[in-house]
One Martini backbone bead per residue (centre of mass of N, CA, C, O) as a GRO file, in nm:
protein
  277
    1UNK     BB    1   0.077   0.063   0.025
    2UNK     BB    2   0.045   0.354  -0.025
    3UNK     BB    3   0.069   0.627   0.165
    4UNK     BB    4  -0.116   0.846  -0.017
    5UNK     BB    5  -0.363   0.637   0.100
    6UNK     BB    6  -0.345   0.662   0.368
    7UNK     BB    7  -0.422   0.909   0.412
    8UNK     BB    8  -0.679   0.948   0.277
    9UNK     BB    9  -0.770   0.818   0.463
   10UNK     BB   10  -0.719   0.904   0.707
   11UNK     BB   11  -0.881   1.214   0.628
   12UNK     BB   12  -1.180   1.063   0.618
   13UNK     BB   13  -1.200   0.983   0.824
   14UNK     BB   14  -1.115   1.180   1.097
   15UNK     BB   15  -1.293   1.433   1.076
   16UNK     BB   16  -1.528   1.407   1.222
   17UNK     BB   17  -1.401   1.469   1.470
   18UNK     BB   18  -1.174   1.661   1.309
   19UNK     BB   19  -1.005   1.889   1.176
   20UNK     BB   20  -0.802   1.953   0.921
   21UNK     BB   21  -0.549   2.023   1.125
   22UNK     BB   22  -0.527   1.818   1.304
   23UNK     BB   23  -0.595   1.536   1.115
   24UNK     BB   24  -0.269   1.613   1.009
   25UNK     BB   25  -0.146   1.593   1.320
   26UNK     BB   26  -0.181   1.290   1.356
   27UNK     BB   27  -0.081   1.201   1.092
   28UNK     BB   28   0.203   1.252   1.198
   29UNK     BB   29   0.262   1.173   1.435
   30UNK     BB   30   0.203   0.878   1.338
   31UNK     BB   31   0.403   0.869   1.181
   32UNK     BB   32   0.675   0.939   1.301
   33UNK     BB   33   0.660   0.710   1.487
   34UNK     BB   34   0.672   0.448   1.246
   35UNK     BB   35   0.836   0.607   1.019
   36UNK     BB   36   1.083   0.749   1.078
   37UNK     BB   37   0.965   0.998   0.957
   38UNK     BB   38   0.963   1.316   0.911
   39UNK     BB   39   0.740   1.589   0.783
   40UNK     BB   40   0.892   1.661   0.507
   41UNK     BB   41   0.920   1.392   0.425
   42UNK     BB   42   0.636   1.316   0.416
   43UNK     BB   43   0.578   1.499   0.174
   44UNK     BB   44   0.804   1.357  -0.057
   45UNK     BB   45   0.678   1.021   0.011
   46UNK     BB   46   0.395   0.938  -0.076
   47UNK     BB   47   0.477   0.684  -0.237
   48UNK     BB   48   0.569   0.479  -0.019
   49UNK     BB   49   0.606   0.177   0.083
   50UNK     BB   50   0.401  -0.065   0.327
   51UNK     BB   51   0.406  -0.304   0.439
   52UNK     BB   52   0.179  -0.515   0.633
   53UNK     BB   53   0.249  -0.447   0.939
   54UNK     BB   54   0.268  -0.070   0.904
   55UNK     BB   55  -0.036  -0.100   0.794
   56UNK     BB   56  -0.180  -0.269   1.044
   57UNK     BB   57  -0.076  -0.044   1.274
   58UNK     BB   58  -0.167   0.176   1.153
   59UNK     BB   59  -0.485   0.108   1.139
   60UNK     BB   60  -0.559   0.062   1.459
   61UNK     BB   61  -0.499   0.320   1.519
   62UNK     BB   62  -0.690   0.503   1.335
   63UNK     BB   63  -0.897   0.366   1.525
   64UNK     BB   64  -0.871   0.459   1.782
   65UNK     BB   65  -0.899   0.771   1.697
   66UNK     BB   66  -1.196   0.627   1.628
   67UNK     BB   67  -1.338   0.714   1.943
   68UNK     BB   68  -1.159   0.868   2.093
   69UNK     BB   69  -0.884   0.833   2.149
   70UNK     BB   70  -0.546   0.963   2.279
   71UNK     BB   71  -0.242   1.037   2.056
   72UNK     BB   72  -0.081   0.920   2.313
   73UNK     BB   73  -0.166   0.659   2.381
   74UNK     BB   74  -0.135   0.509   2.095
   75UNK     BB   75   0.162   0.548   2.113
   76UNK     BB   76   0.229   0.545   2.470
   77UNK     BB   77   0.367   0.850   2.461
   78UNK     BB   78   0.524   1.170   2.501
   79UNK     BB   79   0.578   1.555   2.526
   80UNK     BB   80   0.765   1.698   2.885
   81UNK     BB   81   1.025   1.939   2.896
   82UNK     BB   82   1.197   1.766   2.696
   83UNK     BB   83   1.068   1.475   2.746
   84UNK     BB   84   1.003   1.144   2.756
   85UNK     BB   85   0.668   0.984   2.844
   86UNK     BB   86   0.493   0.760   2.931
   87UNK     BB   87   0.153   0.644   2.855
   88UNK     BB   88  -0.170   0.544   3.020
   89UNK     BB   89  -0.481   0.468   3.166
   90UNK     BB   90  -0.268   0.531   3.438
   91UNK     BB   91  -0.247   0.799   3.346
   92UNK     BB   92  -0.225   1.149   3.277
   93UNK     BB   93  -0.174   1.375   3.066
   94UNK     BB   94   0.018   1.602   2.959
   95UNK     BB   95   0.055   1.942   2.999
   96UNK     BB   96   0.159   2.267   2.940
   97UNK     BB   97   0.051   2.419   3.253
   98UNK     BB   98   0.254   2.179   3.383
   99UNK     BB   99   0.562   2.318   3.239
  100UNK     BB  100   0.498   2.570   3.423
  101UNK     BB  101   0.509   2.492   3.708
  102UNK     BB  102   0.839   2.400   3.676
  103UNK     BB  103   0.887   2.721   3.489
  104UNK     BB  104   0.881   2.820   3.832
  105UNK     BB  105   1.052   2.638   3.997
  106UNK     BB  106   1.307   2.708   3.874
  107UNK     BB  107   1.346   2.993   3.903
  108UNK     BB  108   1.331   3.019   4.192
  109UNK     BB  109   1.523   2.787   4.266
  110UNK     BB  110   1.806   2.709   4.477
  111UNK     BB  111   2.048   2.382   4.533
  112UNK     BB  112   1.960   2.183   4.779
  113UNK     BB  113   1.690   1.995   4.753
  114UNK     BB  114   1.366   1.870   4.890
  115UNK     BB  115   1.091   1.683   4.711
  116UNK     BB  116   0.780   1.676   4.660
  117UNK     BB  117   0.515   1.484   4.425
  118UNK     BB  118   0.183   1.494   4.425
  119UNK     BB  119   0.009   1.274   4.232
  120UNK     BB  120   0.284   1.205   4.011
  121UNK     BB  121   0.224   1.006   3.795
  122UNK     BB  122   0.395   1.009   3.517
  123UNK     BB  123   0.631   1.208   3.666
  124UNK     BB  124   0.682   1.449   3.480
  125UNK     BB  125   0.758   1.614   3.716
  126UNK     BB  126   0.990   1.523   3.905
  127UNK     BB  127   1.160   1.408   3.618
  128UNK     BB  128   1.226   1.753   3.556
  129UNK     BB  129   1.333   1.811   3.795
  130UNK     BB  130   1.579   1.651   3.820
  131UNK     BB  131   1.708   1.678   3.537
  132UNK     BB  132   1.699   1.995   3.564
  133UNK     BB  133   1.788   1.976   3.922
  134UNK     BB  134   2.024   1.738   3.965
  135UNK     BB  135   2.073   1.812   4.341
  136UNK     BB  136   1.807   1.680   4.372
  137UNK     BB  137   1.597   1.574   4.594
  138UNK     BB  138   1.352   1.343   4.494
  139UNK     BB  139   0.978   1.257   4.491
  140UNK     BB  140   0.707   1.009   4.419
  141UNK     BB  141   0.393   1.047   4.459
  142UNK     BB  142   0.064   0.818   4.513
  143UNK     BB  143  -0.137   0.570   4.525
  144UNK     BB  144  -0.118   0.463   4.270
  145UNK     BB  145   0.103   0.174   4.099
  146UNK     BB  146   0.045   0.221   3.809
  147UNK     BB  147   0.166   0.480   3.776
  148UNK     BB  148   0.422   0.427   3.974
  149UNK     BB  149   0.577   0.189   3.755
  150UNK     BB  150   0.567   0.427   3.481
  151UNK     BB  151   0.773   0.634   3.672
  152UNK     BB  152   0.973   0.452   3.620
  153UNK     BB  153   1.008   0.428   3.310
  154UNK     BB  154   1.067   0.719   3.293
  155UNK     BB  155   1.307   0.746   3.511
  156UNK     BB  156   1.480   0.587   3.288
  157UNK     BB  157   1.448   0.719   3.048
  158UNK     BB  158   1.563   1.026   3.186
  159UNK     BB  159   1.796   0.921   3.402
  160UNK     BB  160   1.648   0.946   3.675
  161UNK     BB  161   1.626   0.959   4.012
  162UNK     BB  162   1.434   0.847   4.251
  163UNK     BB  163   1.145   0.812   4.561
  164UNK     BB  164   0.896   0.640   4.588
  165UNK     BB  165   0.543   0.653   4.682
  166UNK     BB  166   0.283   0.435   4.799
  167UNK     BB  167  -0.009   0.652   4.832
  168UNK     BB  168  -0.190   0.845   5.063
  169UNK     BB  169  -0.253   1.199   5.147
  170UNK     BB  170  -0.524   1.137   5.301
  171UNK     BB  171  -0.345   0.920   5.520
  172UNK     BB  172  -0.062   1.022   5.537
  173UNK     BB  173   0.290   0.966   5.661
  174UNK     BB  174   0.604   1.184   5.752
  175UNK     BB  175   0.930   1.265   5.901
  176UNK     BB  176   0.974   1.370   5.624
  177UNK     BB  177   1.165   1.625   5.492
  178UNK     BB  178   1.040   1.943   5.289
  179UNK     BB  179   1.141   2.224   5.081
  180UNK     BB  180   0.874   2.085   4.822
  181UNK     BB  181   0.589   2.109   4.752
  182UNK     BB  182   0.423   1.960   4.475
  183UNK     BB  183   0.088   2.002   4.308
  184UNK     BB  184  -0.169   1.837   4.095
  185UNK     BB  185  -0.449   1.780   4.175
  186UNK     BB  186  -0.789   1.737   4.206
  187UNK     BB  187  -0.950   1.967   3.997
  188UNK     BB  188  -1.266   1.874   3.923
  189UNK     BB  189  -1.595   1.903   3.936
  190UNK     BB  190  -1.830   1.641   3.869
  191UNK     BB  191  -2.010   1.819   3.684
  192UNK     BB  192  -1.823   1.904   3.451
  193UNK     BB  193  -1.890   1.673   3.276
  194UNK     BB  194  -2.063   1.790   3.093
  195UNK     BB  195  -1.800   1.996   2.938
  196UNK     BB  196  -1.628   1.696   2.814
  197UNK     BB  197  -1.465   1.615   2.653
  198UNK     BB  198  -1.440   1.211   2.543
  199UNK     BB  199  -1.190   1.133   2.580
  200UNK     BB  200  -1.144   1.139   2.831
  201UNK     BB  201  -1.343   1.018   2.991
  202UNK     BB  202  -1.319   0.734   2.860
  203UNK     BB  203  -0.979   0.735   2.985
  204UNK     BB  204  -0.929   0.933   3.216
  205UNK     BB  205  -0.858   0.941   3.505
  206UNK     BB  206  -1.053   1.003   3.739
  207UNK     BB  207  -0.857   0.981   4.003
  208UNK     BB  208  -0.654   1.254   3.886
  209UNK     BB  209  -0.930   1.461   3.825
  210UNK     BB  210  -1.171   1.405   4.055
  211UNK     BB  211  -1.418   1.601   4.277
  212UNK     BB  212  -1.618   1.652   4.463
  213UNK     BB  213  -1.844   1.919   4.487
  214UNK     BB  214  -1.875   1.925   4.872
  215UNK     BB  215  -1.521   1.901   4.798
  216UNK     BB  216  -1.299   2.073   4.590
  217UNK     BB  217  -1.015   2.044   4.840
  218UNK     BB  218  -0.925   1.862   4.955
  219UNK     BB  219  -0.638   1.831   4.887
  220UNK     BB  220  -0.514   2.081   4.972
  221UNK     BB  221  -0.566   2.028   5.292
  222UNK     BB  222  -0.430   1.726   5.291
  223UNK     BB  223  -0.130   1.901   5.233
  224UNK     BB  224  -0.122   2.137   5.430
  225UNK     BB  225  -0.175   1.874   5.621
  226UNK     BB  226   0.114   1.804   5.606
  227UNK     BB  227   0.308   2.064   5.568
  228UNK     BB  228   0.362   2.102   5.908
  229UNK     BB  229   0.571   1.830   5.933
  230UNK     BB  230   0.723   1.872   5.636
  231UNK     BB  231   0.799   2.132   5.592
  232UNK     BB  232   1.054   2.371   5.599
  233UNK     BB  233   1.191   2.568   5.674
  234UNK     BB  234   1.104   2.826   5.401
  235UNK     BB  235   0.955   2.664   5.266
  236UNK     BB  236   0.754   2.519   4.957
  237UNK     BB  237   0.481   2.569   4.755
  238UNK     BB  238   0.300   2.448   4.518
  239UNK     BB  239   0.016   2.507   4.287
  240UNK     BB  240  -0.210   2.341   4.105
  241UNK     BB  241  -0.535   2.530   3.984
  242UNK     BB  242  -0.868   2.653   3.984
  243UNK     BB  243  -1.000   2.936   3.901
  244UNK     BB  244  -1.167   2.959   4.101
  245UNK     BB  245  -1.051   2.852   4.364
  246UNK     BB  246  -0.836   3.131   4.432
  247UNK     BB  247  -0.983   3.250   4.691
  248UNK     BB  248  -1.038   2.951   4.871
  249UNK     BB  249  -0.686   2.915   4.845
  250UNK     BB  250  -0.598   3.173   5.005
  251UNK     BB  251  -0.802   3.126   5.277
  252UNK     BB  252  -0.665   2.837   5.353
  253UNK     BB  253  -0.354   2.908   5.415
  254UNK     BB  254  -0.428   3.149   5.599
  255UNK     BB  255  -0.527   2.918   5.807
  256UNK     BB  256  -0.228   2.748   5.803
  257UNK     BB  257  -0.010   3.032   5.844
  258UNK     BB  258   0.057   3.121   5.577
  259UNK     BB  259   0.089   3.479   5.424
  260UNK     BB  260   0.261   3.420   5.135
  261UNK     BB  261   0.044   3.467   4.823
  262UNK     BB  262   0.081   3.324   4.499
  263UNK     BB  263  -0.009   3.428   4.199
  264UNK     BB  264  -0.059   3.287   3.865
  265UNK     BB  265  -0.067   3.263   3.518
  266UNK     BB  266  -0.136   3.144   3.210
  267UNK     BB  267  -0.106   3.116   2.883
  268UNK     BB  268  -0.452   3.208   2.941
  269UNK     BB  269  -0.505   3.424   3.113
  270UNK     BB  270  -0.496   3.216   3.441
  271UNK     BB  271  -0.547   3.056   3.729
  272UNK     BB  272  -0.293   2.813   3.783
  273UNK     BB  273  -0.115   2.939   4.039
  274UNK     BB  274   0.049   2.850   4.334
  275UNK     BB  275   0.277   3.031   4.592
  276UNK     BB  276   0.408   2.939   4.865
  277UNK     BB  277   0.520   3.081   5.257
   0.00000   0.00000   0.00000
C-alpha cells in the first residue's frame, strides 16, 4: 500500500471527529512515530510502499483514534519539558500548563533541595525537576500503583533517580522533611463532566481528575495539613489549581498560617498556579 493512499483514507476517516488541521497533525504525529520519518520527508515521500505489518499497525491506530482515544495513548508516549514520557490510561496525559508549573519552580529555586511531588502520575513534574535540577533529591508520591510503576519506567527512560512512594495523601504521614512540596491534584468538579470532551472522559483516569462537588478543596486541605509537619522552615508549596477556587485556596492557606501567597496565570491568562511560603 502506498503512503498516499493511507493518508487519504486516514484524513477522510478522522475529519468527522477533528477539523482539517487537527486531522493532519494527528496523521503526521502517527507516521513520524511509526515510520521514523520527519514531517518534511513524509510530505515529499508519499509514494513510498508500506509493508503489510506497518499498514496493519497504522490502521489499528486509526481505529483507536476513531473511537476518540487520545493520540498520546495510541502512541504510548508524549513530550513534556523536552523529555519523553510513556503514558497509558493509568495516568493523566501531561498538559502544557503543567510545564509552566515546572518552569516556575526551576526559575525560583537554587541549591540542594528536597522535593516531594504529590499525585505524581506519570512522574512528569518530579522527573523534569530531577532532570533539570540534578542536585535536588526528588520523591514522587501517588495512590495508584500502576502510576508508580509507569513513573519508574519514565525515570529510567530519562536517566534520573527518584524515590517513589505508593500512598494516599488523604491519610499519609511521614517523618521526612521537604524544602519544596509540589502538587497538581485532582481539581475538576464531578459536575463539570458534562462540559468535558469524550476523549478525556472515556480514557483518562477519573481518580486523577475529579473531586466531589461538595469538597472541591479536599486534596489541598490534605496537602496543607501534611505540610504542617513535613515542610522545612522557609520551604515552599507549589500548587496547580482550578481557577474558580483561587480565592478559596488563598483563604485556606491563610487558615493554615501562611501569609505569603502568590497566584500566577498560565499561558491562557487563567489563574492556574499558587506559590505558598
